[in-house]
Amino acid sequence: MLATRASTAKRLARSFATAIDTKASGVKVAAVDNGQPTTAVTVLIKAGSRYQPSPGVAHVLKNFTFKSTAKRSTLGTVRESELYGGVLSASLSREYLALTTEFLRGDEAYFTSLLASILATTKFLPHEFSEYVLPVVRDESMHASHVPSTLAIEAAHGLAFRTGLGAPLLAGAHSHVSLDSVKEFATSAFSPSNIAVVGTGIDSARLADLVDKALAETPLPSGSSSLSTPSSKYFGGSARIDSHSSDQTVFIGFGTTAPSAALSVLATHLAPPSALKWPSVPRSSTKLTPVYIPYSDAALAGVLIQSPDVKSVTEAAKSIVEKLKKPLTAEQLRSAVSRTKLDAAVTAESREGTALALGKKVFSSADASVESTLAALDKVDAATISKTVSELTRETPTYIAIGDVSALPYVDEIGL
Amino acid sequence: MNALGPSLAPYVRSSRTLKKWVAPLAQWYANLMGYRKMGLKYDDLRTFLLPSSVCITAAAHEVDFRARGITRSSKEYYDRVYRMKLSAHQSVLHKPLPKEQWMSANEVFRYLKPHIVGVLEEETERAAWDTMTVQRK
């Protein structure tokens, strides 16, 4: 068994030994090829919601991607990509805006030139803004505001980090975003130093070549990006949001300015995900979800508790705080570490996880390979965890309560 | 036959003698039509037919694709609605506007034309994409 484990590690190391190519255009490119039949090219841009100059601009820009460019109209982009059988998508996180194209091997030239034309020559037409983009933005914001777990995490970020990472991810119902602000944000975000092109299922040198050719035809706005973000500081606080949805939701969390493996192990320990799909009959209606969200210079960790009635939420919250204050037994530590390692490996083997890991490697030149993550998790022991807990409890916790506000507990009532 | 109709105007504009003779005639006719006395531009007269099967509370631009061009510039839409309101009031009074408020000859009359041309191009492109045949090389 030890022998097979060693060979797995070697195979992983080979596939992640990628070079980062920097071509004349200034855009960094990295790719991994594991022989899969489809290719995915992702452009990661440091234009997440933490860099936006005013609320909602990043969300609108994410919806404005893949619209009319100098060469193709919106309809032309969609129809031509459909003819190739490709899938276009854009996603926004607090740090990155990711434009992804997934397609069969052999169609790389078209899709890289499409991505380059989107970055360099999007027209930002006013009628597309009002007819195509704004309705989708409003819809996404409205849907997100009706999901208690999303609402809890958003509120937690706002309380924990205030500016930068605490800026709202989506454009709220009342934030007015003008077309000019989106254009300005796009021009400053799409500069070569801000962009990383990441590929899976394609050779690194070939991708760099294609990107170079595409950007030679449609050059990016030159000059360094003028986007800046304040370095993160953790504040914490508590918020109570009245809501009539069926789930009473409580989020108990802590933030730090340094993501660490111990923090992710702690989150898994506090709310251990079940190894069986249906662990008991009847199933408990209280749902506990561990939350660990690392960023480049901060992390938010905690537990999300959801249940239809307030009493079970209060009991679950109190038991979690008690668990937090008790030191871990060896068995608890081992199961938490194993489960965290599994979750990390599963994330890393997905296409999005690989793209994100490569992107982080490109931007920060840090080694973000799977083996280093797993090795860091292996080093976590009970002493590290209790040290982390004492550091966390010294700060103000982030506590969000959503639901029947008059009945849900307060921070001091659950023992924090 | 597109929504803008057939036109000899580009041919007339390209020839200098024709332009010299035809342009004053055109201006006299436009003034005779009387819409300038009501403070309207030529493209304000362009109304769009609603299909009879559609509920009458729908706005024209929501139903007729050619009318989509109207809302493509919010400033022009606002001005258009204002001029129509003004001329409707004059029609109730059965009087034209005072002379200083008449539309003058150097205003932009065909302000809807670029928007309608844009919508027509989009529709042509959509029809082309819908009816194309694909051949693998």
Coordinates of C-alpha atoms in Angstrom, one line a residue:
Chain A
M1 CA 0.0 0.0 0.0
L2 CA 2.9 2.3 0.8
A3 CA 4.4 1.6 -2.6
T4 CA 1.3 2.6 -4.5
R5 CA 1.0 5.7 -2.5
A6 CA 4.5 6.7 -3.5
S7 CA 3.9 6.1 -7.2
T8 CA 0.7 8.2 -7.0
A9 CA 2.8 11.1 -5.6
K10 CA 5.3 10.8 -8.4
R11 CA 2.6 10.8 -11.1
L12 CA 1.1 13.9 -9.6
A13 CA 4.5 15.6 -9.5
R14 CA 5.1 14.9 -13.2
S15 CA 1.7 16.3 -14.3
F16 CA 2.2 19.5 -12.3
A17 CA 5.7 20.2 -13.5
T18 CA 4.6 23.0 -15.9
A19 CA 6.6 25.9 -17.0
I20 CA 5.2 29.4 -16.9
D21 CA 5.7 31.0 -20.3
T22 CA 5.9 34.8 -20.5
K23 CA 5.7 35.9 -24.1
A24 CA 6.3 39.3 -25.7
S25 CA 2.7 40.3 -25.0
G26 CA 3.4 40.2 -21.3
V27 CA 0.7 37.7 -20.5
K28 CA 1.7 34.7 -18.4
V29 CA 0.6 31.3 -19.7
A30 CA 0.6 27.9 -17.9
A31 CA -1.0 24.6 -18.9
V32 CA -1.3 21.0 -17.9
D33 CA -2.0 18.1 -20.3
N34 CA -3.3 14.8 -18.8
G35 CA -4.4 13.3 -22.1
Q36 CA -8.1 14.1 -21.6
P37 CA -10.2 14.4 -24.8
T38 CA -11.4 17.9 -24.1
T39 CA -9.4 21.1 -23.7
A40 CA -10.3 24.0 -21.4
V41 CA -8.7 27.4 -21.7
T42 CA -9.4 29.8 -18.8
V43 CA -8.4 33.4 -18.6
L44 CA -7.9 34.5 -15.0
I45 CA -8.1 38.3 -14.5
K46 CA -7.4 40.0 -11.2
A47 CA -10.7 41.8 -11.5
G48 CA -12.7 40.2 -8.7
S49 CA -15.0 42.2 -6.5
R50 CA -12.2 43.3 -4.2
Y51 CA -10.7 45.4 -7.0
Q52 CA -13.9 47.1 -8.0
P53 CA -14.0 51.0 -7.7
S54 CA -17.7 51.1 -6.8
P55 CA -20.2 48.4 -5.8
G56 CA -21.4 46.1 -8.5
V57 CA -19.0 47.0 -11.3
A58 CA -17.2 43.6 -11.3
H59 CA -20.5 41.8 -11.4
V60 CA -21.7 43.8 -14.4
L61 CA -18.3 43.3 -16.2
K62 CA -18.6 39.5 -15.7
N63 CA -22.0 39.6 -17.4
F64 CA -20.6 41.8 -20.2
T65 CA -18.1 39.2 -21.3
F66 CA -18.7 37.3 -24.5
K67 CA -20.8 40.2 -26.0
S68 CA -20.2 42.1 -29.2
T69 CA -16.6 42.6 -30.2
A70 CA -15.1 44.3 -33.2
K71 CA -15.0 41.0 -35.2
R72 CA -18.3 39.3 -34.1
S73 CA -21.6 40.3 -32.7
T74 CA -23.0 38.5 -29.6
L75 CA -25.1 36.2 -31.7
G76 CA -22.1 35.5 -34.0
T77 CA -20.0 34.5 -30.9
V78 CA -22.6 32.2 -29.5
R79 CA -23.6 30.5 -32.8
E80 CA -20.0 30.0 -34.0
S81 CA -18.9 28.5 -30.7
E82 CA -22.0 26.2 -30.8
L83 CA -20.9 25.0 -34.3
Y84 CA -17.6 24.0 -32.8
G85 CA -19.4 22.4 -29.8
G86 CA -17.7 24.7 -27.3
V87 CA -19.0 26.0 -24.0
L88 CA -18.4 29.6 -22.9
S89 CA -18.8 30.7 -19.3
A90 CA -17.7 33.5 -17.0
S91 CA -17.4 33.3 -13.3
L92 CA -16.6 35.9 -10.6
S93 CA -15.0 35.4 -7.3
R94 CA -13.8 38.0 -4.8
E95 CA -10.3 37.9 -6.3
Y96 CA -10.6 36.7 -9.9
L97 CA -12.8 37.1 -12.9
A98 CA -12.5 33.8 -14.9
L99 CA -13.5 33.5 -18.6
T100 CA -13.6 29.8 -19.5
T101 CA -13.9 28.0 -22.9
E102 CA -14.3 24.3 -23.0
F103 CA -14.0 22.5 -26.3
L104 CA -12.7 19.4 -28.1
R105 CA -9.0 19.1 -28.9
G106 CA -8.1 20.6 -32.2
D107 CA -10.2 23.8 -31.9
E108 CA -7.7 25.7 -29.8
A109 CA -6.9 28.3 -32.4
Y110 CA -10.5 29.6 -32.7
F111 CA -11.2 29.7 -29.0
T112 CA -7.9 31.4 -28.0
S113 CA -8.5 34.1 -30.7
L114 CA -12.1 34.5 -29.4
L115 CA -10.8 35.0 -25.8
A116 CA -8.2 37.5 -27.0
S117 CA -10.8 39.5 -29.0
I118 CA -13.1 39.6 -25.9
L119 CA -10.3 41.0 -23.8
A120 CA -9.1 43.5 -26.3
T121 CA -12.0 44.6 -28.5
T122 CA -15.4 44.3 -26.6
K123 CA -17.5 47.1 -27.8
F124 CA -19.6 47.7 -24.6
L125 CA -22.7 48.8 -26.7
P126 CA -25.3 50.8 -24.7
H127 CA -28.3 48.8 -26.0
E128 CA -26.6 45.5 -25.1
F129 CA -26.0 46.9 -21.6
S130 CA -29.7 47.7 -21.1
E131 CA -31.2 44.7 -23.0
Y132 CA -28.8 41.8 -22.2
V133 CA -26.6 42.6 -19.3
L134 CA -28.7 44.5 -16.7
P135 CA -31.6 42.1 -16.6
V136 CA -29.3 39.2 -15.9
V137 CA -27.4 41.2 -13.2
R138 CA -30.7 42.0 -11.5
D139 CA -31.9 38.4 -11.8
E140 CA -28.7 37.0 -10.3
S141 CA -28.7 39.4 -7.4
M142 CA -32.4 38.7 -6.7
H143 CA -31.8 34.9 -6.7
A144 CA -28.8 35.1 -4.5
S145 CA -30.6 37.3 -1.9
H146 CA -33.2 34.5 -1.5
V147 CA -30.8 31.8 -0.6
P148 CA -30.0 32.1 3.2
S149 CA -26.5 30.4 3.0
T150 CA -25.3 32.8 0.2
L151 CA -26.7 35.7 2.2
A152 CA -24.9 34.5 5.3
I153 CA -21.5 34.1 3.6
E154 CA -21.8 37.5 1.9
A155 CA -22.8 39.2 5.2
A156 CA -19.9 37.4 6.9
H157 CA -17.4 38.7 4.4
G158 CA -18.7 42.3 4.8
L159 CA -18.4 42.2 8.6
A160 CA -15.1 40.3 8.6
F161 CA -13.1 42.4 6.1
R162 CA -15.2 45.6 5.5
T163 CA -13.4 46.9 2.4
G164 CA -11.6 45.0 -0.3
L165 CA -12.6 41.4 0.4
G166 CA -15.6 42.6 2.3
A167 CA -17.1 44.4 -0.8
P168 CA -20.3 42.7 -2.0
L169 CA -19.7 40.2 -4.7
L170 CA -22.9 40.8 -6.6
A171 CA -24.5 44.1 -7.6
G172 CA -27.2 44.8 -5.1
A173 CA -30.7 45.8 -6.0
H174 CA -30.0 49.4 -5.3
S175 CA -26.5 49.9 -6.6
H176 CA -26.4 51.9 -9.8
V177 CA -23.7 50.9 -12.3
S178 CA -23.1 53.1 -15.3
L179 CA -21.7 51.9 -18.6
D180 CA -18.8 54.3 -18.4
S181 CA -17.7 52.8 -15.0
V182 CA -17.7 49.3 -16.5
K183 CA -15.7 50.4 -19.5
E184 CA -13.1 52.1 -17.3
F185 CA -12.9 49.1 -15.0
A186 CA -12.4 46.8 -18.0
T187 CA -9.6 49.0 -19.5
S188 CA -7.7 49.0 -16.3
A189 CA -8.3 45.4 -15.5
F190 CA -7.4 43.9 -18.9
S191 CA -3.8 44.9 -18.9
P192 CA -1.1 42.2 -19.5
S193 CA 0.3 42.1 -16.0
N194 CA -3.2 41.4 -14.6
I195 CA -4.0 38.4 -16.8
A196 CA -3.0 34.7 -16.6
V197 CA -4.1 32.2 -19.3
V198 CA -4.4 28.7 -18.0
G199 CA -5.1 25.6 -19.9
T200 CA -6.0 22.0 -19.2
G201 CA -5.7 19.3 -21.9
I202 CA -3.3 21.4 -24.0
D203 CA 0.4 21.6 -24.2
S204 CA 1.9 24.6 -22.5
A205 CA 4.2 25.7 -25.4
R206 CA 1.3 25.4 -27.9
L207 CA -1.0 27.5 -25.7
A208 CA 1.6 30.2 -25.3
D209 CA 2.1 30.3 -29.1
L210 CA -1.6 30.6 -29.8
V211 CA -2.0 33.3 -27.2
D212 CA 0.9 35.2 -28.6
K213 CA -0.5 35.0 -32.1
A214 CA -4.0 36.0 -31.0
L215 CA -2.7 39.0 -29.0
A216 CA -0.5 40.1 -31.9
E217 CA -3.7 40.6 -34.0
T218 CA -5.7 42.2 -31.2
P219 CA -3.3 43.8 -28.8
L220 CA -4.3 44.5 -25.2
P221 CA -4.4 48.0 -23.7
S222 CA -0.8 48.5 -22.7
G223 CA 0.5 49.9 -19.5
S224 CA 0.2 48.5 -16.0
S225 CA -3.1 48.0 -14.3
S226 CA -4.3 50.9 -12.1
L227 CA -6.4 48.6 -10.0
S228 CA -5.5 48.4 -6.4
T229 CA -6.9 46.8 -3.3
P230 CA -6.3 47.4 0.4
S231 CA -4.4 44.7 2.2
S232 CA -6.9 42.7 4.3
K233 CA -7.6 43.3 8.0
Y234 CA -9.9 41.2 10.1
F235 CA -12.6 43.0 12.1
G236 CA -15.5 40.7 12.8
G237 CA -18.9 41.5 14.2
S238 CA -22.4 40.2 14.2
A239 CA -25.5 40.8 12.1
R240 CA -29.1 39.6 12.3
I241 CA -31.1 39.5 9.1
D242 CA -34.9 39.0 9.2
S243 CA -36.1 36.4 6.7
H244 CA -39.2 34.3 6.2
S245 CA -37.6 31.5 4.3
S246 CA -38.0 28.0 5.8
D247 CA -34.4 27.6 7.0
Q248 CA -33.1 29.3 10.2
T249 CA -29.5 30.0 9.4
V250 CA -26.6 30.8 11.7
F251 CA -23.0 31.3 10.7
I252 CA -20.3 31.2 13.3
G253 CA -16.9 32.1 11.8
F254 CA -13.5 33.6 12.3
G255 CA -11.1 35.3 10.0
T256 CA -7.4 35.6 9.8
T257 CA -5.0 37.5 7.6
A258 CA -3.0 34.3 6.8
P259 CA -4.7 31.2 5.4
S260 CA -3.3 28.1 7.1
A261 CA -3.8 24.4 6.9
A262 CA -4.7 24.2 10.6
L263 CA -7.7 26.4 9.9
S264 CA -9.2 24.1 7.3
V265 CA -8.7 21.1 9.6
L266 CA -10.4 23.0 12.4
A267 CA -13.4 23.8 10.2
T268 CA -13.7 20.1 9.1
H269 CA -13.4 19.0 12.8
L270 CA -16.2 21.4 13.9
A271 CA -18.7 20.2 11.3
P272 CA -17.5 16.8 10.1
P273 CA -19.2 15.9 6.8
S274 CA -20.7 12.4 7.0
A275 CA -18.8 9.7 5.2
L276 CA -22.1 7.9 4.5
K277 CA -24.8 9.4 2.3
W278 CA -27.6 8.4 4.6
P279 CA -26.1 8.0 8.1
S280 CA -29.2 7.6 10.2
V281 CA -32.9 7.1 9.9
P282 CA -34.7 9.3 10.6
R283 CA -32.4 11.9 9.1
S284 CA -31.6 14.9 11.3
S285 CA -33.0 18.1 9.9
T286 CA -30.1 20.2 11.1
K287 CA -27.5 20.7 8.5
L288 CA -23.9 21.6 9.4
T289 CA -21.5 22.8 6.7
P290 CA -17.9 23.5 7.3
V291 CA -16.7 26.8 5.6
Y292 CA -13.1 27.5 4.8
I293 CA -12.5 30.2 2.2
P294 CA -8.8 31.0 1.6
Y295 CA -7.7 34.1 -0.3
S296 CA -4.3 35.4 -1.1
D297 CA -3.9 37.4 2.1
A298 CA -6.8 36.3 4.3
A299 CA -9.1 33.4 5.1
L300 CA -12.6 33.0 6.5
A301 CA -13.3 29.8 8.4
G302 CA -16.4 28.6 10.3
V303 CA -19.5 26.6 10.4
L304 CA -22.9 27.2 8.7
I305 CA -25.8 25.8 10.7
Q306 CA -29.2 25.4 9.0
S307 CA -32.4 24.0 10.4
P308 CA -36.2 24.5 10.1
D309 CA -36.6 25.4 13.8
V310 CA -34.7 27.8 16.1
K311 CA -34.3 25.4 19.0
S312 CA -32.1 22.9 17.1
V313 CA -30.1 25.7 15.6
T314 CA -29.4 27.1 19.1
E315 CA -28.4 23.7 20.4
A316 CA -26.2 23.0 17.4
A317 CA -24.5 26.4 17.8
K318 CA -23.8 25.8 21.5
S319 CA -22.4 22.3 20.9
I320 CA -20.1 23.7 18.2
V321 CA -18.7 26.4 20.5
E322 CA -18.1 23.7 23.2
K323 CA -16.3 21.6 20.6
L324 CA -14.2 24.5 19.6
K325 CA -13.0 25.1 23.2
K326 CA -12.2 21.4 23.9
P327 CA -8.8 20.1 22.7
L328 CA -8.8 17.4 20.0
T329 CA -8.3 13.8 20.7
A330 CA -5.9 11.9 18.5
E331 CA -8.7 10.1 16.7
Q332 CA -10.6 13.3 16.0
L333 CA -7.5 15.0 14.7
R334 CA -6.7 12.0 12.4
S335 CA -10.2 11.8 10.9
A336 CA -10.4 15.6 10.4
V337 CA -7.0 15.7 8.7
S338 CA -7.9 12.7 6.4
R339 CA -11.2 14.3 5.5
T340 CA -9.6 17.7 4.7
K341 CA -7.0 16.0 2.6
L342 CA -9.7 14.2 0.6
D343 CA -11.6 17.4 0.1
A344 CA -8.5 19.2 -1.1
A345 CA -7.5 16.4 -3.5
V346 CA -11.0 16.3 -4.9
T347 CA -11.0 20.0 -5.5
A348 CA -7.6 19.8 -7.1
E349 CA -8.6 17.1 -9.6
S350 CA -11.6 19.0 -10.9
R351 CA -11.0 21.3 -13.9
E352 CA -11.8 24.5 -12.0
G353 CA -9.5 23.5 -9.2
T354 CA -6.7 22.8 -11.5
A355 CA -7.2 26.1 -13.3
L356 CA -7.3 28.0 -10.0
A357 CA -4.2 26.3 -8.7
L358 CA -2.2 27.1 -11.9
G359 CA -3.5 30.7 -11.9
K360 CA -2.3 31.2 -8.3
K361 CA 1.0 29.7 -9.3
V362 CA 1.3 32.1 -12.2
F363 CA 0.3 35.2 -10.2
S364 CA 2.3 34.6 -7.0
S365 CA 4.9 32.1 -8.1
A366 CA 4.0 30.1 -5.1
D367 CA 4.1 26.3 -5.2
A368 CA 0.4 25.4 -5.1
S369 CA 0.6 21.8 -6.2
V370 CA -1.5 19.1 -4.6
E371 CA 1.4 17.3 -2.8
S372 CA 2.5 20.5 -1.0
T373 CA -1.1 21.1 0.2
L374 CA -1.4 17.5 1.4
A375 CA 2.0 17.6 3.0
A376 CA 1.0 20.8 4.9
L377 CA -2.2 19.1 6.1
D378 CA -0.2 16.1 7.3
K379 CA 2.0 18.3 9.5
V380 CA -1.1 19.7 11.4
D381 CA -1.2 18.3 15.0
A382 CA -3.2 18.9 18.1
A383 CA -0.8 21.6 19.4
T384 CA -1.1 23.7 16.1
I385 CA -4.9 23.4 16.3
S386 CA -5.1 24.6 20.0
K387 CA -2.8 27.5 19.2
T388 CA -5.0 28.5 16.2
V389 CA -8.1 28.2 18.4
S390 CA -6.6 30.5 21.1
E391 CA -5.6 33.0 18.4
L392 CA -9.1 33.0 16.9
T393 CA -11.0 33.3 20.1
R394 CA -9.0 36.4 21.0
E395 CA -10.5 38.2 18.1
T396 CA -14.1 39.2 17.6
P397 CA -16.0 36.3 16.0
T398 CA -18.2 36.8 12.9
Y399 CA -21.7 35.8 13.7
I400 CA -24.6 36.0 11.3
A401 CA -28.2 35.0 12.2
I402 CA -30.8 34.8 9.5
G403 CA -34.4 33.9 10.0
D404 CA -36.7 34.6 13.0
V405 CA -34.5 37.4 14.4
S406 CA -36.4 37.7 17.7
A407 CA -35.8 34.1 18.7
L408 CA -32.4 33.3 17.3
P409 CA -29.5 33.4 19.9
Y410 CA -27.0 36.2 20.3
V411 CA -23.2 35.7 20.2
D412 CA -22.8 35.7 24.0
E413 CA -25.8 33.3 24.4
I414 CA -24.0 30.5 22.6
G415 CA -20.8 30.9 24.6
L416 CA -18.4 33.0 22.5
Chain B
M1 CA -37.9 45.8 -49.0
N2 CA -36.6 46.9 -45.7
A3 CA -38.3 49.0 -43.0
L4 CA -36.7 52.1 -44.4
G5 CA -38.3 51.7 -47.9
P6 CA -36.7 52.3 -51.3
S7 CA -35.0 55.6 -51.7
L8 CA -33.5 57.7 -54.5
A9 CA -31.9 60.1 -52.0
P10 CA -28.3 58.6 -52.1
Y11 CA -28.4 58.9 -56.0
V12 CA -29.6 62.5 -55.8
R13 CA -27.0 63.5 -53.2
S14 CA -24.2 62.0 -55.2
S15 CA -24.9 64.3 -58.2
R16 CA -24.2 68.0 -57.8
T17 CA -26.7 69.3 -60.3
L18 CA -29.5 67.1 -59.1
K19 CA -28.8 68.1 -55.6
K20 CA -29.0 71.9 -56.5
W21 CA -32.4 71.4 -58.1
V22 CA -34.0 68.9 -55.9
A23 CA -33.0 70.1 -52.5
P24 CA -35.0 73.4 -52.4
L25 CA -38.0 71.5 -53.8
A26 CA -37.7 68.9 -51.0
Q27 CA -37.4 71.6 -48.3
W28 CA -40.5 73.4 -49.7
Y29 CA -42.5 70.1 -49.6
A30 CA -41.3 69.2 -46.1
N31 CA -42.4 72.7 -44.8
L32 CA -45.8 72.3 -46.6
M33 CA -46.4 69.0 -44.8
G34 CA -46.8 71.0 -41.7
Y35 CA -45.1 68.7 -39.1
R36 CA -42.3 71.2 -38.6
K37 CA -44.9 73.7 -37.5
M38 CA -45.9 71.3 -34.7
G39 CA -42.3 71.0 -33.5
L40 CA -41.8 67.4 -34.9
K41 CA -38.9 65.8 -36.8
Y42 CA -39.4 63.5 -39.7
D43 CA -38.7 60.4 -37.8
D44 CA -41.3 61.3 -35.2
L45 CA -43.9 60.5 -37.9
R46 CA -42.5 57.0 -38.2
T47 CA -45.0 54.9 -36.3
F48 CA -44.9 51.1 -36.1
L49 CA -47.8 48.8 -36.8
L50 CA -48.8 46.4 -34.0
P51 CA -49.9 43.0 -35.1
S52 CA -53.6 42.8 -34.5
S53 CA -53.4 39.6 -32.5
V54 CA -51.3 41.3 -29.7
C55 CA -52.8 42.9 -26.7
I56 CA -52.9 46.7 -27.2
T57 CA -51.2 47.5 -23.9
A58 CA -47.8 46.3 -25.2
A59 CA -45.4 49.1 -26.3
A60 CA -44.6 49.2 -29.9
H61 CA -40.9 48.5 -29.3
E62 CA -41.7 45.3 -27.4
V63 CA -43.6 43.8 -30.3
D64 CA -42.3 45.0 -33.6
F65 CA -38.6 44.2 -34.0
R66 CA -38.0 47.2 -36.2
A67 CA -39.3 49.4 -33.5
R68 CA -36.6 48.2 -31.2
G69 CA -34.4 50.9 -32.6
I70 CA -36.4 53.6 -30.7
T71 CA -35.2 52.7 -27.3
R72 CA -31.5 52.3 -28.2
S73 CA -30.7 55.8 -27.1
S74 CA -32.5 57.0 -24.0
K75 CA -31.9 60.6 -24.7
E76 CA -33.4 60.4 -28.2
Y77 CA -36.4 58.4 -26.8
Y78 CA -37.0 61.0 -24.1
D79 CA -36.9 63.9 -26.6
R80 CA -39.1 62.0 -29.0
V81 CA -41.8 61.4 -26.4
Y82 CA -41.6 65.1 -25.3
R83 CA -42.1 66.4 -28.9
M84 CA -45.0 64.1 -29.4
K85 CA -46.6 65.3 -26.2
L86 CA -46.1 68.9 -27.2
S87 CA -47.6 68.3 -30.7
A88 CA -50.6 66.4 -29.2
H89 CA -51.3 69.4 -27.0
Q90 CA -51.1 71.7 -30.1
S91 CA -53.5 69.4 -31.9
V92 CA -56.0 69.7 -29.1
L93 CA -55.7 73.5 -29.3
H94 CA -56.1 73.3 -33.2
K95 CA -53.2 75.6 -33.5
P96 CA -49.6 75.3 -34.7
L97 CA -46.7 76.3 -32.4
P98 CA -45.4 80.0 -32.4
K99 CA -42.9 80.6 -35.3
E100 CA -39.8 80.6 -33.1
Q101 CA -40.6 77.0 -31.9
W102 CA -40.9 75.4 -35.4
M103 CA -38.4 72.7 -36.3
S104 CA -35.6 74.4 -38.4
A105 CA -34.0 73.0 -41.6
N106 CA -30.7 72.1 -40.0
E107 CA -31.9 69.7 -37.3
V108 CA -31.2 66.0 -37.4
F109 CA -34.3 64.5 -38.9
R110 CA -33.5 60.9 -39.5
Y111 CA -32.3 60.2 -35.9
L112 CA -33.9 56.7 -35.9
K113 CA -32.2 55.7 -39.1
P114 CA -28.8 54.4 -37.7
H115 CA -30.7 52.5 -35.0
I116 CA -33.1 50.9 -37.5
V117 CA -30.2 50.0 -39.8
G118 CA -28.5 48.3 -36.8
V119 CA -31.6 46.3 -35.9
L120 CA -32.0 45.3 -39.6
E121 CA -28.4 44.1 -39.8
E122 CA -28.9 42.0 -36.6
E123 CA -32.0 40.4 -38.1
T124 CA -30.2 39.7 -41.4
E125 CA -27.3 38.1 -39.4
R126 CA -29.8 36.0 -37.3
A127 CA -31.6 34.8 -40.5
A128 CA -28.2 33.9 -42.0
W129 CA -27.1 31.9 -38.9
D130 CA -30.5 30.2 -38.7
T131 CA -30.5 29.0 -42.3
M132 CA -26.8 28.2 -43.0
T133 CA -25.5 24.8 -43.9
V134 CA -22.4 23.5 -42.3
Q135 CA -19.7 21.5 -44.2
R136 CA -16.8 19.9 -42.5
K137 CA -13.7 20.4 -44.6

